[in-house]
Coordinates of C-alpha atoms and ligand atoms in Angstrom, one line a residue:
X1 CA 16.6 2.3 -31.5
X2 CA 19.0 5.2 -32.3
X3 CA 21.8 3.5 -30.5
X4 CA 25.1 5.3 -31.1
X5 CA 28.5 3.9 -30.4
X6 CA 30.3 7.2 -29.3
X7 CA 30.1 6.4 -25.5
X8 CA 31.7 3.4 -24.4
X9 CA 29.8 3.1 -21.3
X10 CA 31.8 5.9 -19.2
X11 CA 29.5 8.7 -19.6
X12 CA 25.8 8.9 -18.7
X13 CA 25.7 12.3 -20.3
X14 CA 28.0 13.7 -22.9
X15 CA 27.7 17.0 -24.6
X16 CA 30.2 17.7 -27.6
X17 CA 30.2 21.2 -28.8
X18 CA 26.7 22.1 -28.1
X19 CA 25.7 25.4 -29.1
X20 CA 22.1 26.7 -28.5
X21 CA 20.7 29.9 -30.2
X22 CA 17.5 31.4 -29.7
X23 CA 16.0 33.9 -32.2
X24 CA 17.9 34.9 -35.3
X25 CA 19.4 38.0 -36.9
X26 CA 19.9 40.9 -34.7
X27 CA 17.7 39.5 -32.0
X28 CA 19.7 36.1 -31.7
X29 CA 20.9 35.1 -28.1
X30 CA 23.4 32.3 -27.9
X31 CA 22.5 30.7 -24.4
X32 CA 25.2 28.0 -24.8
X33 CA 28.3 28.5 -26.6
X34 CA 30.6 25.4 -27.7
X35 CA 29.8 23.2 -24.4
X36 CA 31.8 20.0 -24.4
X37 CA 31.7 17.8 -21.3
X38 CA 31.0 14.4 -19.9
X39 CA 29.1 13.4 -16.9
X40 CA 30.6 10.1 -15.7
X41 CA 28.1 7.4 -14.8
X42 CA 27.6 6.9 -10.9
X43 CA 28.4 10.7 -10.3
X44 CA 26.5 13.7 -9.0
X45 CA 27.2 16.9 -10.8
X46 CA 25.8 20.6 -9.9
X47 CA 25.5 23.3 -12.7
X48 CA 25.9 26.7 -11.5
X49 CA 26.1 30.3 -12.9
X50 CA 24.8 33.5 -12.9
X51 CA 21.0 34.3 -13.9
X52 CA 20.7 34.0 -17.7
X53 CA 24.2 31.8 -17.8
X54 CA 22.3 29.2 -19.8
X55 CA 21.9 26.6 -16.9
X56 CA 18.3 25.9 -17.9
X57 CA 19.2 25.7 -21.5
X58 CA 21.8 23.2 -20.5
X59 CA 19.4 21.0 -18.7
X60 CA 16.7 21.3 -21.5
X61 CA 19.3 20.3 -24.3
X62 CA 20.8 17.6 -22.1
X63 CA 17.3 15.9 -21.1
X64 CA 16.1 16.0 -24.7
X65 CA 13.5 18.9 -23.8
X66 CA 15.0 21.0 -26.6
X67 CA 17.2 20.4 -29.4
X68 CA 20.7 22.2 -29.4
X69 CA 21.3 24.4 -32.8
X70 CA 24.8 22.9 -33.3
X71 CA 26.6 20.1 -31.7
X72 CA 25.6 16.6 -30.1
X73 CA 24.0 15.2 -26.9
X74 CA 24.5 11.7 -25.8
X75 CA 22.4 10.1 -23.2
X76 CA 23.5 6.9 -21.9
X77 CA 24.4 5.3 -25.2
X78 CA 21.8 6.9 -27.2
X79 CA 22.7 10.0 -29.5
X80 CA 19.8 12.3 -29.4
X81 CA 20.5 14.1 -32.5
X82 CA 19.2 11.1 -35.0
X83 CA 15.8 10.7 -33.0
X84 CA 12.5 11.9 -34.2
X85 CA 10.1 13.5 -32.0
X86 CA 8.3 10.0 -30.9
X87 CA 11.6 8.5 -30.1
X88 CA 12.5 11.7 -28.1
X89 CA 9.4 11.5 -26.0
X90 CA 10.1 7.7 -25.3
X91 CA 13.6 8.8 -24.1
X92 CA 12.3 11.5 -21.9
X93 CA 9.8 8.9 -20.2
X94 CA 12.1 6.0 -19.9
X95 CA 15.9 7.4 -19.8
X96 CA 15.4 10.4 -18.0
X97 CA 14.2 11.3 -14.5
X98 CA 13.0 14.9 -13.5
X99 CA 12.7 16.6 -10.4
X100 CA 11.8 20.0 -10.2
X101 CA 11.2 22.7 -7.7
X102 CA 7.4 22.7 -8.1
X103 CA 7.1 18.7 -7.4
X104 CA 5.1 18.1 -10.6
X105 CA 2.9 15.6 -8.9
X106 CA -0.5 15.0 -9.6
X107 CA -2.9 15.9 -7.1
X108 CA -5.8 13.6 -8.1
X109 CA -3.7 10.6 -7.9
X110 CA -2.3 8.5 -5.0
X111 CA 1.4 8.9 -4.0
X112 CA 1.8 5.1 -5.4
X113 CA 0.1 6.1 -8.6
X114 CA 2.4 9.2 -9.1
X115 CA 5.3 7.1 -8.6
X116 CA 3.9 4.5 -11.3
X117 CA 3.1 7.2 -13.6
X118 CA 6.0 6.7 -16.1
X119 CA 4.5 3.3 -16.7
X120 CA 1.1 4.1 -17.1
X121 CA 2.3 7.0 -19.7
X122 CA 4.0 4.3 -21.5
X123 CA 1.0 2.3 -21.5
X124 CA 2.8 -0.4 -19.7
X125 CA 1.5 -2.4 -16.6
X126 CA 2.6 -0.7 -13.3
X127 CA 5.0 -2.9 -11.5
X128 CA 3.4 -2.4 -8.1
X129 CA 6.3 -4.2 -6.3
X130 CA 8.6 -1.7 -7.8
X131 CA 6.6 1.2 -6.5
X132 CA 6.8 0.0 -3.3
X133 CA 10.5 -0.5 -3.3
X134 CA 11.1 2.9 -4.6
X135 CA 8.9 4.7 -2.0
X136 CA 10.7 2.6 0.9
X137 CA 14.0 3.7 -0.9
X138 CA 13.1 7.1 -0.3
X139 CA 11.6 6.7 3.2
X140 CA 7.9 6.7 2.3
X141 CA 6.9 3.1 2.7
X142 CA 3.6 3.8 4.4
X143 CA 2.3 6.5 2.3
X144 CA 1.5 4.9 -1.1
X145 CA -2.3 5.5 -0.2
X146 CA -1.9 9.4 0.4
X147 CA -2.7 12.0 -1.9
X148 CA 0.1 14.6 -2.5
X149 CA -2.3 17.2 -0.7
X150 CA -1.8 15.3 2.4
X151 CA 2.3 15.3 2.3
X152 CA 4.8 17.8 3.5
X153 CA 6.9 19.7 0.8
X154 CA 9.6 17.5 1.6
X155 CA 7.7 14.3 1.3
X156 CA 6.3 15.5 -2.0
X157 CA 9.6 16.0 -3.2
X158 CA 10.8 12.5 -2.0
X159 CA 7.7 11.3 -4.0
X160 CA 8.9 13.3 -7.2
X161 CA 12.4 11.4 -6.5
X162 CA 10.8 8.0 -6.4
X163 CA 9.0 8.6 -9.6
X164 CA 12.4 9.7 -11.2
X165 CA 14.1 6.5 -10.1
X166 CA 11.4 4.1 -10.9
X167 CA 12.4 3.6 -14.8
X168 CA 16.1 2.9 -13.9
X169 CA 17.0 6.2 -15.9
X170 CA 20.4 7.1 -17.4
X171 CA 20.2 10.5 -15.7
X172 CA 18.2 12.3 -13.1
X173 CA 17.8 16.1 -13.7
X174 CA 16.9 18.1 -10.9
X175 CA 16.2 21.9 -11.3
X176 CA 16.4 23.8 -8.0
X177 CA 15.1 20.6 -6.2
X178 CA 15.4 22.4 -3.1
X179 CA 13.9 25.8 -4.0
X180 CA 10.6 25.3 -2.3
X181 CA 11.9 23.8 0.7
X182 CA 13.0 25.1 4.0
X183 CA 17.0 24.3 4.8
X184 CA 16.4 21.3 7.0
X185 CA 13.8 19.7 4.5
X186 CA 16.2 20.8 1.8
X187 CA 19.0 19.0 3.4
X188 CA 17.1 15.8 3.6
X189 CA 16.3 15.8 -0.2
X190 CA 19.9 16.5 -1.0
X191 CA 21.2 13.7 1.2
X192 CA 18.6 11.4 -0.4
X193 CA 19.9 12.2 -4.0
X194 CA 23.4 11.8 -2.5
X195 CA 22.4 8.4 -1.2
X196 CA 20.8 7.6 -4.5
X197 CA 24.2 8.2 -6.3
X198 CA 26.1 6.3 -3.6
X199 CA 23.8 3.2 -3.0
X200 CA 22.5 2.6 -6.5
X201 CA 25.1 4.2 -8.8
X202 CA 22.7 6.4 -10.4
X203 CA 23.8 9.7 -12.0
X204 CA 22.0 13.1 -10.9
X205 CA 22.6 16.3 -12.8
X206 CA 21.3 19.1 -10.8
X207 CA 21.1 22.8 -11.4
X208 CA 21.1 25.1 -8.3
X209 CA 21.8 28.8 -7.1
X210 CA 22.7 27.5 -3.8
X211 CA 26.3 27.0 -2.7
X212 CA 25.1 24.5 0.1
X213 CA 23.3 22.4 -2.1
X214 CA 26.0 22.3 -4.6
X215 CA 28.4 20.9 -2.0
X216 CA 26.3 17.7 -1.9
X217 CA 27.5 17.1 -5.4
X218 CA 30.9 15.4 -6.4
X219 CA 31.9 18.3 -8.7
X220 CA 30.2 21.7 -9.8
X221 CA 30.5 23.1 -13.3
X222 CA 29.9 26.6 -13.7
X223 CA 28.6 28.4 -16.8
X224 CA 29.0 32.1 -17.6
X225 CA 27.4 33.7 -20.8
X226 CA 26.6 30.2 -22.2
X227 CA 30.2 28.9 -21.7
X228 CA 32.0 26.5 -19.5
X229 CA 33.5 28.5 -16.8
X230 CA 35.3 26.0 -14.7
X231 CA 35.0 23.1 -12.5
X232 CA 35.1 22.6 -8.9
X233 CA 35.9 18.9 -7.5
X234 CA 34.8 18.2 -4.1
X235 CA 33.1 21.3 -3.5
X236 CA 32.5 23.1 -0.2
X237 CA 29.7 25.9 0.1
X238 CA 32.8 28.5 0.8
X239 CA 34.7 27.4 -2.4
X240 CA 31.4 27.4 -4.3
X241 CA 30.4 30.9 -3.0
X242 CA 34.0 32.2 -3.6
X243 CA 33.8 31.0 -7.2
X244 CA 30.1 32.5 -7.9
X245 CA 31.1 35.8 -6.4
X246 CA 34.1 35.8 -8.9
X247 CA 31.4 35.2 -11.8
X248 CA 29.5 38.4 -11.0
X249 CA 26.2 38.6 -9.2
X250 CA 24.2 35.3 -8.6
Ligands
LIG1 N1 13.1 30.7 -25.3 C1 13.9 31.4 -25.5 N2 14.1 32.7 -26.4 C2 15.0 33.5 -26.4 N3 16.0 33.6 -25.6 C3 16.1 32.9 -24.6 C4 15.0 31.6 -24.5 N4 15.2 30.8 -23.3 C5 16.4 31.5 -22.7 N5 16.8 32.5 -23.5 C6 18.1 33.4 -23.2 O1 19.2 32.6 -23.0 C7 20.1 32.9 -22.1 C8 20.2 31.7 -21.2 O2 18.9 31.6 -20.5 P1 18.9 30.3 -19.4 O3 17.4 30.6 -19.2 O4 19.2 29.2 -19.9 O5 19.4 30.6 -18.1 P2 19.5 30.4 -16.4 O6 21.2 30.4 -16.2 O7 18.9 29.1 -16.3 O8 18.9 31.6 -16.0 P3 18.1 31.8 -14.5 O9 19.1 31.4 -13.4 O10 17.9 33.1 -14.2 O11 17.2 30.9 -14.5 C9 19.4 34.3 -21.6 O12 19.9 35.3 -22.0 C10 17.9 34.0 -21.8 O13 17.5 35.4 -21.9

């Protein structure tokens, strides 16, 4: 359904002249302004920028949570512009994984049931062997029967990563995934995401304010006032911090 032919397999995510304007007339805010960029498959991208620079808007438009005002987004080999709401919902469930700062696990479900949730929501049988494999993949092989309330913050975030991985999505979007974690636990989650990219060829797009978190990515894309404001390949915390300082307060 809705397959396009624009991307010959190279990009997991492609934005072409994406503009997003909220409101209209004198109240209009252009949150993204003519953004064109591609995220190659099997890479880890961090997106940074000052507060209000458009990072969340970038993530929402890229993941099909919101529609651009102009321009197009292609996820894997699917152009999002042509899809109706039902198809977009399916894309979000099956082709995209999300990891949020606040874990977003269901407390009333076991860890294993949380990981299998995308299948339940789709009304298809939960492949319990895959649930087990993903839990092992994130280092939680023995925790499937526990409830989220019985886990540490870092472990909960690992469950969220397992849930994001289980459908084999085109892109995992992570929004400040270490924002609620201490430094050591945050590092483990970042190393897990790094390993997911290196070992399984997954693609990760992470919004963050933290130069140390960004340094785990292959490259960092900077936004300022809704526009692309440069890229840093092989980022170090120092280089990222220096760029951010040049972009203004953060
Ligand atoms: N629903 C909305 N209605 C109107 N304006 C909005 C809406 N969402 C975002 N904006 C505006 O769009 C611009 C970009 O916002 P966005 O949330 O994408 O920035 P951000 O870089 O994620 O910020 P932060 O780092 O503070 O979370 C801001 O000026 C914001 O006020």
